[in-house]
Structures are given as C-alpha cells and as structure tokens.
Amino acid sequence: MELLAPAGSFPAFEAALEAGADAVYVGAPGFNARALSRDFTLAEIDSMIVQARGTGRRLYVAMNSLMKEDELPAALELLSCLEAMRPDALIVQDIGLLHLIKHYFPSLPLHASTLLSVHNSVAAAELTKLGCSRVVLAREMTLEEIAAVHRQTSAELEVFVHGAMCFSYSGLCMFSSLHGGKSSLRGHCVQPCRRRYSWSGGGKDGYLFSMNDLCGLDLLPALRQAGVRCLKIEGRLKTAHYVACVTAAYSLAIACLDKPADICCDSITWAHQLLDEAMGRRRSSGYLLSASPGEAVSPDQSGSSGQLLGQIISWEQEGGPSGKSKISLNLILKEPLNEGDRLRLHDEASGERISFTLRGLLVQGKPQKAAQAGQKVRISLITDTAVPFGRTFQGNLFRVDVGGRITAERNGRRRSKELAGKEVLPDKKKVERLLRTLAWNSSGLRQAQPAVRQAQPAAPAVKSKRQPQRGAAPEPVWWVQLASPSELRERLPVQAQRIVLPLNREGLRQMEKQPKELRRFQQQIIWRLPPVLHEAELVWIQEQLRRLCAAGWPRYALGHCSQHGLFQPLPKGIELYGHYTFNLLNSAALSAAAALPGFCGGLLSLESDSANLAAALSHCRQRSGREQKLSLGLYVYGRPPLFVSRLESKHFRIGGEFVSPKQERFTLERQDGLTVAKAAQPFSLLHRRQDLAALGLDFLFMDLSAGVKKEAHFVSALLGQSGGRRGSKPPEVLTGNFTRKLL
C-alpha cells in the first residue's frame, strides 16, 4: 500500500520524504480546499515534482476546490502549466474541472477527491468511467463497505487513515457557507463543528460535534485485506513536526505487515509514541470498525489539536504596550515546556482560542528557558485586543508545535526559494484556443447578461386557491418538494409545475396504498434520491428504480453526480435532474452534467452568490448544444441541512434545539438514518424571486418537506400573501451567499 503524506509547506514536504512517504500531496495555488496562509508557487511545485521523482516517490496536486465562474479562465491557465510539469495526479472535486481535464488535458491523471463523497460501489465505478484512475473514499465508510467497493469495481481505492475528521460528510456540509459565506468546499471552512454548543431547556453543553482524530494504525492489515491501494494522512495545515511524526509512525507499521507479531511489537509501540509526539487530538478508529462509533466524539473536551500542557490555575490581565493586553497564566505542567514552543490557550467555557509563541517563563519567580513536567510555571503573552474571557473562564494550554521545528520552518522557507526552478508559464496559444472554444475571451468571461427564457411547462400545475393580484409581475415556474405522497392532498402556497418526492420506504408504502391518487400526478412527480446511499442500500434502491421506470414514472432527481450509474442502461423516456447536492456551481459543471445521457437539468449550487449565478447562467445559455436545453433552477425556500452526518451518539438530543456561543439556534434531527442539523429559521430568497426568474432561471425550488402546514405561515408572510397581519415584520430568514460574495 502506498503511504501518502500531506505538505502545506516546503519543510513538511521534505519531512514527509525523510520519514518514509511513498507520495506527497500539495495544494494547487488558488484552487485547493485548504485556505493556507501561503500557497505554493508553481516553481516550488515543479521543484518538488523533480525532487520526489528523483527519489522514486510521487507528487500529487490537490486542485480540489469548487470553482466559481470567473475562476475558470485562470483554472485553464493553471492546467496548462500543470500539463507541462507532469505531476503524478490531480485530485479533483469539481465535476466541471474533471470535464475540462478529460477533454482538453487528457495526459493529466485524475483522482476523485474525498469531497466528492464517494460512499458506495456505484459511485466509485461511475467516477472511474468519468476518467478517475483513483477514488478517495468518504471517511464515513466501514472496513466491510470498503471491501465491498473493492470487490465490485475496478477502482483504485485511497482512504484516509489518520488525521482530522469532519462531523458532516465531506461535500455535504453547508454550515460554514450558509452562516458565514465561507465555503468548506472551497477551502474556507470556519469549523462550526469545533464550537461549544448548549442544549435549549437545560442539559449538559459541550463540544457536541467535534470529532476525535482518525487513527487506523492498528488496522493496516484489515485495510490491505479490504483492497485499499493508498493510505492517506490528513494535514496540509499541519506543521512539519506533525507530518514527520505521523508519516514515520505509519511507515514503521507498514514495514511490519508481513513480519511475525512478536518481532513487530516494539515497532508498533514506538509508532504509537510517535503519534503521541505529533500533538494531534484524541484518537479513535473513526468509522472503520462501526457505522456509529461510540468514541468518535468526546463532548467534554474541546477537540483542540495539540499536546495538553495543563489547566490554568489562575490568570491576570493588565494593560500592555501600545494599547495591547498582557495576560499572565499560572499552571502546573503535565509535559516539558521550552522557550520557542508554539502554544494555544483555549477557553473551554466560551470556545475562544489564542495562539502565541512562548518567549519566556518563570519557575519559582525566576526566568527560565525550559521547565519540566510537574513544575508550577508562570507564562505571559501579549494580545492585540481585549481578551474575551469572562468569569467562567476555564483555560487549558496546549502545545501545537515545538521550538526547534519553528526554526526549521523558517529555514525551510528559505531553502524552498533556493531550490525552486524557473518560472512555469502556461501555453498561451492553447489557452487562447480553449477560451475561444468555450466562448470566453482572453480577459476572462464575457459580461454576464441575463438570458431571459420563457419556460415551457410540460405538465399542468398543481393549483392553489390563491389568485394573483392585479398588476403584479408574473409568477415564476415553481417546483415544490414535499415530505411524502400524503401531502399531495394539502393546499400548496404556489402553483407547482413539478412535485419532488423523496425516494424512500415510507413514500413507496404510501404510493402502494393510494396508487390511483398518485397516478393523477405521474407526469409531475420527480422522485428524489438521497445524496448518501450506503452500500447495503444499493440493491433495494436499484430494485425500486427498476420497478418505477417499468411502471412509467419518468423523472428522477439525483442527489450525487455518480447516481447516474444507477440508470445504466438508461430506460427510454427517462429524465434525470440534479439536486443542489450535485454541486453545479459553474458552466463547466453544467457542461459535464449535460453530457450525461438523460440529464435534463436541475438545481444550481445552493452556495452560489448572485454574481456567480448570473455569470454561470449567461455563459451556459451562450453555448450551443445540450447546455442550452437544460432546465435550471435554484433552491429559494426551505430548511436545508447544515450538517449531514452518519454518527448517532448517546449525547445527541434528537428533536432538540442547540445554541451556539453567538446565540444562533439549530435543531438536530434523524432523517433516513442520518443525523441532520438545521437552522431554526428557514432559508429564503423568496423576496428576490422576480429577479431570479429574470436572470434566466427556468424554475424556482420551494422545499416544504418540513411539512406544508408547518411552513404555510412562513411562506405566506414571505410571499406577501394573505394570512399575515398587514405591516407585520416578515419572519427572520437565512439568505446564504446570494447577496454577498462567496469565499
């Protein structure tokens, strides 16, 4: 098995090679899913490719961010440079980027990023067909599920074996984006799962969703038996010290795989000691041994990475130079401490953190450069602003890097400049040719102009009793999502051209009970597949799809780009659409989707801002072929999941409300076997519906799956319908990124 290590700095790259990595992955500048303080230059990446190849190793480049429309021309230039540099593979999330590489840069090998959330054999097989030579599986898979994917596909499998775990499925987390405009799919996650939350109405608060680190060190034989080709270490934001320790630990363990257990005992013990020295979080086996591991979250601990040095006994704050604050901390050390160590002070009560480098310490009132475990010490730090610690301050001090390594980082940055090769430039003639082919000009996108189209209803709308007001602008075409077929009897707040129903056991049971009633809506209903289909569910879902297609149900919404593989061969007359989890953020992704047989349209990304939406629609409408015929819409009302997690833990209060330190309110639910977090207030762009229709959208999507009756008063107030008191304040809603710039 290949051992793949991360590098977010040149010292980390060299540390990985020295510690025994077979391959290293780094981020493509400007297009990777980690917002590093400084991206590598192309010259540095080129030198790393040469250096790795010279020692028989490999270098992969993670170009795994979702791309906005105005970033596509720059992405083509970068691909042109990478084509000349010849990395061993590109790790990709955006299906639009995958489409561009496959058609215009076919010499670049492709790996499907874990952000594509591949969690079953159909998904792995489909992405292999789309051009990926390797698939990085979702971290939520068990060993048995990994083995099933290996048995049923030819996909080369890569799994994360060590490092940070997200609470939500990668690729399905909307929390950071919809609440702060910083997309986890674009490398800007603010880690809301690491915050401290409290339960409404009492109950123990804590770090409810902060996952412990994954550690598969003791499971390498089972991973090899499951067919895993590559073991991946997470951590492009980690220090060179961390990379060196973790890579060395796994290198030792791999070397022991074919040796007798008694010979390897000392090596495995040493490997675990190296992991302790890496200063990560508390470790667990993640989902590898269980679909709902009990030790995955420790709600009483912050989940802060680093080595715990001790709990703060007392502290004082006073004014410092130039209006800054000086904080003095007293504690008894659990571990040795040295001047130059990088430390993090964490307030367990508020979740606030301060990072600093230790410049000095006092032991028994005397200045020292070092202190030992068990000694009482006093250390001080200077901060730029007043410290947000209150009377409930419960401080823990962590070491996140060692002093010697800080110096090594500085030396490494200097060495990377010395070793960097000549500047790498794109093939301008090829890029210009591609820009013309793709209807861009050399300075970027054409100015986005609304491409207003009159949508042609293919079926009569489900009528509501509400009548449009005289003189009002025409209503847009609506698609409405309901929780189950039984809600077809309810009066809807809008006239629905399409009705979207979840394809689940309860919905199909209801259909069997009232087949004649549902047949009335057969040409309007779209059956929506969930974004997560575990391996054990595939046989059932494939059988239901065969039955529905044979019975004449023509329309289906895909929750994941790979679910197209469930319809092979595609039955005649079947129409496929993409849900917002399809992540269609740019026109290249729309071209990729349009190339799939039977694909007729769908929802654009829920994360898109208005400028990106206008540009992507404009560019798509300018293209000839199937892109022009796509029926495209946008999610404008509902309660979209912020977290989508496999974990079901004993400390969760399903149906309860939890509150953030900023007093934001959320609910926790179980839906189709998954744990889902939602905001207390709905997401709504209803006040912009006329503007959205004018942009060229064919339909607007209203999600009433929380219950038609429950949502009626919200929707009525937001649409300005009767039912709310005149002049009353509209309900508070989330608007996501539409009116701000998506980061």
XYZ file of C-alpha atoms in Angstrom:
743
model
C 0.000 0.000 0.000
C 1.194 3.476 -0.876
C 1.738 5.847 2.061
C 0.576 9.346 1.071
C 1.575 12.297 3.278
C 0.408 15.937 3.256
C 2.545 19.040 2.781
C 1.411 22.618 3.277
C 4.985 23.916 3.480
C 8.337 23.017 1.975
C 9.705 21.740 5.331
C 6.650 19.477 5.632
C 7.335 18.142 2.127
C 10.937 17.311 2.996
C 9.891 15.872 6.365
C 7.425 13.550 4.625
C 10.091 12.215 2.270
C 12.606 11.757 5.073
C 10.027 9.920 7.212
C 9.239 7.338 4.524
C 6.291 8.626 2.478
C 5.842 6.987 -0.923
C 3.998 10.055 -2.181
C 3.151 13.599 -1.074
C 0.142 15.751 -1.936
C 0.190 19.558 -2.069
C -2.395 22.204 -2.943
C -2.708 23.851 -6.340
C -2.284 27.616 -5.834
C -5.680 29.293 -5.528
C -7.699 26.161 -6.264
C -7.323 23.826 -3.300
C -9.681 23.016 -0.447
C -7.392 24.310 2.288
C -7.084 28.060 2.844
C -3.360 28.104 3.577
C -1.595 31.249 4.762
C 0.612 30.961 1.685
C 0.095 28.771 -1.365
C 2.997 27.082 -3.089
C 4.193 28.792 -6.249
C 4.242 26.776 -9.459
C 8.040 26.956 -9.418
C 8.067 25.377 -5.960
C 5.657 22.632 -7.014
C 7.779 21.977 -10.093
C 10.881 21.597 -7.930
C 9.011 19.229 -5.591
C 7.917 17.076 -8.538
C 11.540 16.825 -9.671
C 12.811 16.150 -6.147
C 10.167 13.485 -5.433
C 10.665 11.758 -8.761
C 14.419 11.771 -8.272
C 13.994 9.618 -5.160
C 11.410 7.288 -6.692
C 8.430 8.986 -4.984
C 5.341 10.658 -6.388
C 3.761 14.082 -6.023
C 0.016 14.708 -6.344
C -1.565 18.149 -6.672
C -4.912 18.802 -4.967
C -6.922 21.052 -7.286
C -9.994 20.116 -5.294
C -11.913 23.333 -4.737
C -15.310 24.054 -6.275
C -14.753 26.765 -8.867
C -16.703 29.957 -9.392
C -17.451 31.023 -12.939
C -14.912 33.840 -13.096
C -12.176 31.442 -11.958
C -12.466 29.120 -14.953
C -10.092 31.002 -17.293
C -7.395 31.074 -14.583
C -8.015 27.374 -13.981
C -7.301 26.677 -17.655
C -4.013 28.562 -17.392
C -3.067 26.567 -14.312
C -3.959 23.296 -16.040
C -1.742 24.289 -18.949
C 1.161 24.788 -16.526
C 0.477 21.526 -14.718
C 0.343 19.684 -18.030
C 3.920 20.817 -18.675
C 5.021 19.982 -15.097
C 3.536 16.451 -15.188
C 2.558 15.771 -11.560
C 1.655 12.161 -10.871
C -2.042 13.049 -10.497
C -4.525 15.845 -9.865
C -7.013 15.414 -7.015
C -10.319 16.932 -8.189
C -13.747 17.639 -6.683
C -15.485 19.892 -9.237
C -17.107 17.820 -11.995
C -16.683 20.805 -14.307
C -12.926 20.732 -13.773
C -12.945 16.966 -14.262
C -14.782 17.528 -17.561
C -12.249 20.135 -18.757
C -9.250 17.962 -17.873
C -10.681 14.859 -19.509
C -11.415 16.669 -22.772
C -8.562 19.173 -23.060
C -5.748 17.926 -20.783
C -6.075 14.127 -21.049
C -2.432 13.471 -20.127
C -3.113 14.560 -16.522
C -4.096 11.560 -14.332
C -7.174 12.193 -12.178
C -8.058 11.171 -8.629
C -11.575 11.782 -7.267
C -11.340 13.875 -4.084
C -12.976 12.787 -0.834
C -15.054 15.980 -1.202
C -16.976 14.110 -3.901
C -18.263 11.988 -1.002
C -17.911 8.571 -2.647
C -19.527 6.095 -0.277
C -20.644 3.118 -2.401
C -19.523 0.906 -5.279
C -21.805 2.510 -7.872
C -20.256 5.908 -7.155
C -16.713 4.526 -7.378
C -17.457 2.743 -10.655
C -19.133 5.807 -12.190
C -16.238 8.118 -11.342
C -13.861 5.596 -12.859
C -15.918 5.799 -16.073
C -15.681 9.592 -15.920
C -11.895 9.377 -16.041
C -10.649 8.999 -12.459
C -7.901 6.401 -12.077
C -8.270 6.510 -8.287
C -11.121 7.278 -5.894
C -10.620 8.748 -2.417
C -13.428 7.201 -0.389
C -15.564 9.047 2.155
C -14.229 8.855 5.706
C -17.578 7.553 6.947
C -17.138 4.076 5.437
C -16.559 0.886 7.396
C -13.970 -1.753 6.519
C -16.750 -4.026 5.245
C -18.089 -1.306 2.949
C -14.605 -0.533 1.634
C -14.089 -4.220 0.879
C -17.446 -4.352 -0.966
C -16.407 -1.441 -3.202
C -13.131 -3.230 -3.953
C -14.917 -6.482 -4.849
C -17.465 -4.844 -7.146
C -15.387 -2.248 -9.019
C -12.030 -1.853 -10.707
C -11.484 1.485 -8.965
C -8.149 2.009 -7.248
C -9.059 2.919 -3.664
C -7.486 5.512 -1.404
C -8.650 6.017 2.185
C -7.805 8.485 4.907
C -6.079 6.563 7.644
C -5.056 9.345 10.019
C -5.982 12.924 10.898
C -8.888 15.276 11.431
C -12.468 14.120 10.898
C -15.376 16.327 9.844
C -18.699 15.807 11.612
C -20.574 16.129 8.335
C -19.982 14.083 5.227
C -17.332 15.879 3.191
C -19.057 17.608 0.291
C -22.382 17.921 2.154
C -21.547 20.490 4.847
C -23.334 23.816 4.323
C -22.846 25.197 7.849
C -19.780 27.381 7.316
C -21.057 28.630 3.972
C -24.695 29.486 4.680
C -23.885 31.036 8.063
C -20.706 32.856 7.163
C -20.143 32.861 3.435
C -17.012 30.724 3.804
C -17.421 27.518 1.896
C -15.883 24.269 3.129
C -15.998 23.093 -0.494
C -13.706 25.984 -1.437
C -11.203 25.677 1.413
C -12.540 28.370 3.753
C -14.342 26.351 6.436
C -14.556 28.142 9.810
C -15.134 24.781 11.545
C -18.521 25.290 13.219
C -18.376 21.640 14.314
C -15.482 22.531 16.671
C -17.537 25.075 18.639
C -19.103 24.616 22.029
C -22.911 24.351 21.996
C -25.587 24.175 24.674
C -28.969 22.437 24.632
C -32.091 24.558 24.979
C -34.095 23.812 28.073
C -31.183 22.509 30.070
C -28.906 19.543 29.650
C -25.148 19.283 29.567
C -23.484 21.512 27.000
C -20.169 20.750 25.340
C -18.338 20.178 22.084
C -21.196 18.126 20.703
C -19.923 17.686 17.144
C -16.141 17.972 17.478
C -14.821 14.674 16.140
C -11.751 12.991 17.562
C -8.927 12.344 15.121
C -8.936 9.236 12.970
C -6.214 6.659 13.654
C -6.001 3.454 11.633
C -2.509 2.422 12.708
C -3.661 -0.891 14.215
C -5.979 -1.664 11.285
C -3.460 -1.715 8.416
C -3.717 -5.497 7.889
C -7.517 -5.213 7.619
C -7.248 -2.234 5.268
C -4.914 -4.169 2.997
C -7.277 -7.134 3.088
C -10.135 -4.784 2.123
C -8.309 -3.857 -1.072
C -7.037 -0.398 -0.149
C -4.303 0.780 -2.514
C -3.293 4.010 -0.763
C -3.200 5.102 2.897
C -3.656 8.858 3.191
C -2.659 11.116 6.077
C -4.726 14.287 6.531
C -2.947 17.522 7.421
C -1.930 20.124 4.827
C -2.485 22.711 7.571
C -0.234 20.816 9.976
C 3.373 21.541 10.902
C 6.440 19.752 9.588
C 6.830 18.198 13.042
C 3.369 16.646 12.822
C 3.955 15.359 9.287
C 7.304 13.848 10.247
C 5.943 12.028 13.320
C 2.784 10.649 11.717
C 4.480 9.619 8.472
C 7.259 7.845 10.375
C 4.700 6.031 12.549
C 2.786 4.639 9.576
C 5.962 3.827 7.701
C 7.042 1.688 10.669
C 3.653 -0.039 10.813
C 3.605 -0.791 7.074
C 7.084 -2.318 7.320
C 5.713 -4.742 9.947
C 2.778 -6.017 7.916
C 4.450 -9.256 6.792
C 6.573 -9.876 9.888
C 5.701 -12.016 12.939
C 3.745 -10.178 15.621
C 6.390 -10.663 18.310
C 9.033 -9.020 16.117
C 6.787 -6.055 15.322
C 5.590 -5.414 18.867
C 8.334 -2.909 19.711
C 7.931 -1.118 16.359
C 4.180 -0.669 16.817
C 4.721 0.614 20.358
C 7.238 3.141 19.026
C 4.830 4.114 16.238
C 2.128 4.977 18.808
C 4.671 7.047 20.749
C 5.429 8.966 17.556
C 1.716 9.683 17.147
C 1.639 10.993 20.723
C 4.522 13.338 19.867
C 2.664 14.617 16.789
C 0.385 16.669 19.083
C -2.912 15.845 17.416
C -6.314 15.377 19.025
C -7.565 12.382 20.956
C -7.537 9.418 18.561
C -10.165 6.849 17.582
C -10.710 4.333 14.789
C -13.367 6.581 13.257
C -15.964 4.661 11.245
C -13.636 1.856 10.172
C -14.965 -0.598 12.782
C -18.504 0.740 13.218
C -21.056 2.791 11.297
C -21.824 4.649 14.535
C -18.703 4.615 16.699
C -19.262 5.499 20.333
C -15.803 7.028 20.824
C -15.922 9.364 17.808
C -16.798 12.481 19.847
C -15.718 13.479 23.366
C -18.184 16.304 24.164
C -16.454 17.201 27.414
C -13.223 18.044 25.577
C -12.664 20.867 23.140
C -11.181 18.675 20.435
C -8.399 21.230 20.190
C -5.371 19.783 18.455
C -2.091 19.831 20.344
C -0.447 18.362 23.408
C -2.210 19.293 26.654
C 0.290 21.081 28.923
C -2.095 21.724 31.803
C -5.134 23.543 33.140
C -4.836 27.208 34.066
C -4.913 27.614 37.857
C -5.163 31.406 37.845
C -4.611 34.313 35.492
C -4.284 38.092 35.474
C -4.787 40.651 32.754
C -3.247 44.131 32.586
C -2.599 46.805 30.036
C 0.349 46.258 27.749
C 2.323 48.464 25.345
C 0.505 50.409 22.604
C -2.931 49.614 23.981
C -2.395 45.854 23.911
C -3.250 43.433 26.708
C -0.818 41.370 28.746
C -2.097 38.080 30.139
C -0.181 36.111 32.772
C -1.064 32.444 33.250
C -0.231 30.099 36.122
C -0.347 26.312 35.731
C 1.298 23.038 36.728
C 2.856 21.396 33.673
C 1.871 17.921 32.534
C 4.664 17.918 29.921
C 8.070 19.628 29.498
C 7.989 23.141 28.029
C 10.645 25.119 26.162
C 11.108 28.693 25.055
C 10.092 28.998 21.397
C 7.291 26.414 21.599
C 4.102 27.360 19.786
C 1.166 27.343 22.242
C -2.614 27.705 22.143
C -4.725 28.921 25.077
C -8.261 27.577 24.891
C -11.204 28.755 26.995
C -13.335 25.648 27.475
C -16.292 27.798 28.608
C -16.530 30.106 25.585
C -14.565 28.187 22.947
C -12.287 31.208 22.331
C -8.655 30.489 21.424
C -5.423 32.488 21.396
C -2.247 31.171 19.752
C 1.206 32.516 20.588
C 4.909 31.649 20.690
C 6.449 31.243 24.144
C 9.074 33.965 24.637
C 9.850 33.219 28.272
C 8.588 31.679 31.503
C 9.047 31.935 35.237
C 9.731 28.979 37.553
C 9.511 29.901 41.256
C 9.657 33.548 40.195
C 12.920 33.159 38.233
C 13.241 33.438 34.416
C 13.956 30.101 32.723
C 14.242 28.864 29.134
C 12.673 25.489 29.953
C 10.567 23.734 32.597
C 9.811 20.110 33.406
C 6.580 18.206 33.936
C 5.228 18.711 37.455
C 6.653 22.218 37.885
C 4.434 25.228 38.536
C 5.176 27.925 35.952
C 4.038 31.419 35.051
C 3.980 32.485 31.414
C 2.847 35.696 29.760
C 1.551 36.679 26.360
C 0.649 39.934 24.634
C -2.575 40.194 22.606
C -3.759 42.883 20.191
C -7.243 43.209 21.648
C -9.033 42.747 24.922
C -9.326 39.064 25.771
C -12.887 37.722 25.511
C -12.543 35.729 28.748
C -15.176 36.186 31.414
C -15.790 34.976 34.919
C -16.482 31.476 33.649
C -13.010 31.191 32.090
C -11.783 27.574 32.120
C -8.439 27.649 30.405
C -6.369 24.768 29.034
C -2.950 25.300 27.496
C -1.841 23.200 24.520
C 1.470 22.931 22.669
C 0.872 22.830 18.896
C 4.482 22.934 17.681
C 7.959 22.710 19.170
C 10.518 25.483 19.151
C 13.155 23.672 17.111
C 10.651 22.995 14.378
C 9.702 26.680 14.199
C 13.293 27.479 13.300
C 13.256 24.608 10.804
C 10.157 26.103 9.166
C 11.958 29.414 8.658
C 15.000 27.655 7.222
C 12.738 25.535 5.038
C 11.034 28.559 3.533
C 14.420 29.973 2.676
C 15.546 26.640 1.212
C 12.390 26.326 -0.903
C 13.263 29.608 -2.628
C 16.763 28.350 -3.338
C 15.533 25.058 -4.805
C 12.619 26.474 -6.775
C 13.100 26.101 -10.502
C 12.408 28.604 -13.205
C 9.011 30.228 -13.524
C 6.395 27.952 -15.084
C 4.266 29.655 -17.746
C 1.087 28.458 -19.445
C 0.879 27.539 -23.111
C -0.764 30.784 -24.163
C -1.755 29.588 -27.640
C -3.524 26.538 -26.248
C -5.251 28.561 -23.533
C -6.454 31.167 -26.052
C -7.769 28.398 -28.296
C -9.655 26.819 -25.413
C -11.081 30.153 -24.313
C -12.483 30.658 -27.810
C -13.831 27.112 -27.879
C -15.532 27.626 -24.532
C -16.928 31.067 -25.503
C -14.662 33.085 -23.213
C -12.429 35.899 -24.330
C -8.786 36.278 -23.308
C -9.574 38.701 -20.483
C -11.985 36.291 -18.855
C -15.729 35.886 -19.131
C -17.983 37.867 -21.339
C -20.018 40.334 -19.366
C -22.870 38.353 -17.881
C -26.173 39.370 -19.437
C -29.493 37.983 -18.293
C -30.645 35.401 -20.806
C -34.369 35.513 -20.188
C -36.144 32.405 -21.409
C -39.795 31.546 -21.273
C -40.060 28.195 -19.535
C -42.425 25.774 -21.239
C -44.473 23.784 -18.728
C -44.520 20.127 -19.666
C -47.428 19.303 -17.382
C -50.346 21.123 -15.766
C -49.531 22.781 -12.489
C -50.880 21.698 -9.135
C -53.197 24.600 -8.406
C -53.520 26.527 -5.204
C -56.566 28.615 -4.353
C -54.541 31.809 -4.225
C -55.209 34.228 -7.104
C -52.502 36.596 -8.378
C -53.044 40.265 -7.617
C -53.852 42.620 -10.468
C -50.842 44.397 -11.893
C -48.386 42.028 -10.215
C -45.430 40.680 -12.161
C -45.983 37.139 -13.479
C -45.126 34.400 -11.046
C -42.129 32.198 -11.885
C -42.487 28.492 -12.521
C -42.333 26.517 -9.265
C -41.057 23.106 -8.298
C -42.165 22.073 -4.814
C -40.644 19.369 -2.624
C -42.917 17.536 -0.183
C -42.127 15.135 2.652
C -44.328 12.302 1.343
C -47.121 11.485 -1.127
C -49.741 12.050 1.596
C -49.039 15.796 1.444
C -50.288 15.957 -2.137
C -53.703 16.461 -0.536
C -52.606 19.711 1.090
C -53.158 23.112 -0.478
C -49.834 24.462 -1.678
C -48.890 28.150 -1.384
C -47.834 28.285 -5.057
C -48.807 26.618 -8.325
C -46.371 23.746 -8.753
C -45.250 22.588 -12.177
C -43.295 19.737 -10.610
C -43.666 17.901 -7.304
C -40.486 16.410 -5.830
C -40.887 13.424 -3.503
C -38.168 11.562 -1.582
C -37.486 8.053 -2.840
C -37.642 6.197 0.465
C -39.507 3.280 2.002
C -42.234 5.360 3.611
C -43.006 7.210 0.383
C -43.262 3.993 -1.621
C -45.507 2.422 1.022
C -47.861 5.371 0.725
C -47.806 5.066 -3.061
C -48.859 1.407 -2.855
C -51.779 2.374 -0.581
C -53.100 5.067 -2.937
C -51.884 4.165 -6.442
C -54.796 5.741 -8.305
C -54.444 9.056 -6.477
C -50.733 9.252 -7.256
C -51.242 8.312 -10.905
C -53.003 11.671 -11.367
C -49.653 13.345 -10.689
C -47.459 10.866 -12.578
C -46.224 13.384 -15.143
C -45.463 15.973 -12.470
C -43.713 13.922 -9.812
C -39.932 13.721 -9.615
C -38.552 11.026 -7.311
C -35.521 12.401 -5.454
C -32.649 10.124 -4.497
C -30.825 10.954 -1.237
C -27.252 12.271 -1.524
C -25.976 9.432 0.688
C -26.606 5.807 -0.300
C -24.710 3.285 1.787
C -23.547 0.071 0.172
C -26.203 -2.002 1.953
C -28.974 0.137 0.408
C -27.895 -0.260 -3.220
C -29.755 -3.479 -4.004
C -33.015 -2.071 -2.607
C -32.701 1.286 -4.388
C -31.815 -0.340 -7.723
C -34.826 -2.649 -7.473
C -37.165 0.267 -6.713
C -35.814 2.261 -9.637
C -36.403 -0.676 -11.997
C -39.970 -1.006 -10.731
C -40.722 2.701 -11.030
C -39.223 3.018 -14.510
C -41.133 -0.058 -15.715
C -44.350 1.382 -14.261
C -43.962 4.551 -16.303
C -42.602 7.024 -13.746
C -40.319 9.150 -15.960
C -38.456 11.671 -13.744
C -35.754 11.348 -11.075
C -33.548 13.818 -9.217
C -30.001 12.686 -8.433
C -28.525 13.575 -5.051
C -24.976 12.808 -6.221
C -23.275 13.128 -9.595
C -22.381 9.419 -9.649
C -26.005 8.269 -9.240
C -26.305 8.403 -12.997
C -24.729 4.947 -12.785
C -27.916 3.611 -11.172
C -29.726 4.110 -14.500
C -27.447 2.053 -16.727
C -28.629 1.202 -19.268
C -30.889 4.264 -19.341
C -34.532 3.272 -19.959
C -36.248 5.053 -22.831
C -38.027 8.280 -21.911
C -36.357 8.712 -18.511
C -35.413 12.265 -17.478
C -32.703 12.871 -14.884
C -32.195 16.061 -12.868
C -29.639 17.169 -10.303
C -30.496 18.210 -6.754
C -28.485 21.067 -5.214
C -26.115 18.487 -3.688
C -24.955 17.835 -7.263
C -22.817 20.993 -6.689
C -23.334 22.714 -10.047
C -21.530 25.996 -9.374
C -20.146 26.872 -12.827
C -20.891 26.427 -16.529
C -18.188 23.774 -16.942
C -20.037 21.647 -14.380
C -23.244 22.229 -16.329
C -21.481 21.027 -19.495
C -20.298 17.926 -17.643
C -23.832 17.211 -16.433
C -25.335 17.862 -19.872
C -23.004 15.211 -21.313
C -24.665 12.532 -19.159
C -27.328 10.625 -21.128
C -30.818 11.563 -19.983
C -29.719 14.576 -17.923
C -32.247 17.368 -18.435
C -31.349 19.960 -15.793
C -31.545 20.613 -12.106
C -30.708 22.946 -9.260
C -27.645 25.141 -9.263
C -25.443 25.140 -6.182
C -27.078 26.391 -3.003
C -23.807 28.182 -2.202
C -23.739 30.434 -5.275
C -23.743 34.213 -4.909
C -25.763 36.377 -7.303
C -22.819 37.453 -9.473
C -21.627 33.887 -9.955
C -25.166 32.722 -10.662
C -25.657 35.365 -13.368
C -22.293 34.609 -14.980
C -22.767 30.833 -14.991
C -26.278 31.100 -16.450
C -25.195 33.617 -19.083
C -22.266 31.512 -20.199
C -24.326 28.325 -20.255
C -27.007 29.949 -22.411
C -24.361 31.169 -24.877
C -23.177 27.628 -25.541
C -24.665 25.544 -28.303
C -25.904 22.016 -27.803
C -27.453 20.350 -24.791
C -26.370 23.033 -22.298
C -28.867 25.475 -23.795
C -31.692 22.987 -23.313
C -31.036 22.304 -19.646
C -33.885 23.287 -17.341
C -32.138 25.115 -14.497
C -33.474 26.279 -11.156
C -32.460 27.481 -7.718
C -33.415 26.484 -4.176
C -35.217 29.571 -2.819
C -37.056 28.336 0.260
C -36.670 25.541 2.782
C -34.622 24.208 5.646
C -31.540 22.690 4.023
C -29.317 20.530 6.241
C -26.228 22.310 7.538
C -24.623 19.085 8.779
C -25.319 15.644 7.291
C -23.665 13.034 9.489
C -23.663 9.267 9.829
C -22.980 9.487 13.556
C -25.705 8.678 16.078
C -24.301 9.343 19.536
C -25.763 8.865 23.025
C -25.157 12.523 23.878
C -27.348 13.759 20.989
C -30.847 15.016 21.770
C -32.690 14.168 18.571
C -35.558 16.598 18.106
C -33.890 19.032 20.480
C -32.566 22.519 19.897
C -28.939 23.508 20.403
C -27.490 27.007 20.666
C -24.114 28.396 19.567
C -21.970 30.806 21.622
C -23.398 33.564 19.375
C -26.940 32.500 20.368
C -27.696 31.046 16.935
C -30.344 28.328 17.245
C -30.411 24.981 15.466
C -32.312 21.698 15.584
C -30.980 18.146 15.448
C -32.973 15.508 13.579
C -32.670 11.943 12.276
C -33.660 11.611 8.621
C -33.313 8.429 6.565
C -30.806 7.018 9.035
C -28.633 10.147 9.154
C -28.161 12.876 11.765
C -29.068 16.268 10.331
C -28.587 19.741 11.811
C -30.782 22.598 10.570
C -31.098 26.276 11.371
C -34.121 27.298 13.440
C -35.072 29.878 10.820
C -35.715 28.907 7.194
C -33.540 29.746 4.215
C -35.353 32.080 1.841
C -34.756 34.058 -1.339
C -38.474 34.484 -1.957
C -38.127 38.253 -1.816
C -35.814 38.017 -4.853
C -37.963 35.637 -6.893
C -38.745 38.092 -9.691
C -35.056 38.985 -10.080
C -34.103 35.314 -10.153
C -36.652 34.491 -12.818
C -35.338 37.402 -14.921
C -31.785 36.024 -14.774
C -32.769 33.130 -16.978
C -33.684 30.516 -14.409
C -36.374 28.154 -15.640
C -37.869 27.392 -12.237
C -37.631 28.169 -8.538
C -37.492 25.378 -5.967
C -39.546 25.502 -2.762
C -38.803 22.842 -0.147
C -41.819 22.169 2.073
C -40.565 18.808 3.341
C -40.705 20.112 6.924
C -44.493 19.983 6.463
C -46.828 22.012 4.263
C -48.977 23.144 7.201
C -45.932 23.972 9.328
C -44.357 26.086 6.571
C -47.537 27.763 5.313
C -47.413 30.816 7.581
C -43.713 31.427 6.842
C -44.206 31.165 3.087
C -47.365 33.274 3.145
C -45.614 36.060 5.031
C -42.563 35.961 2.766
C -44.647 35.922 -0.404
C -46.771 38.804 0.898
C -49.916 36.685 0.768
C -52.960 36.966 2.958
C -52.704 35.281 6.306
C -50.218 37.584 7.993
C -51.154 40.910 9.549
C -50.606 43.870 7.254
C -47.463 45.771 8.136
C -46.174 42.986 10.353
C -42.468 42.283 10.324
C -41.523 39.408 7.979
C -40.042 36.332 9.637
C -36.286 36.152 10.126
C -34.597 34.025 7.462
C -31.194 32.949 6.196
C -30.215 34.275 2.780
C -26.951 32.382 2.403
C -24.452 33.858 -0.006
C -26.799 35.316 -2.590
C -26.352 38.939 -1.522
C -22.688 38.608 -0.509
C -19.550 37.269 -2.121
C -18.971 33.547 -1.749
C -15.494 32.833 -0.404
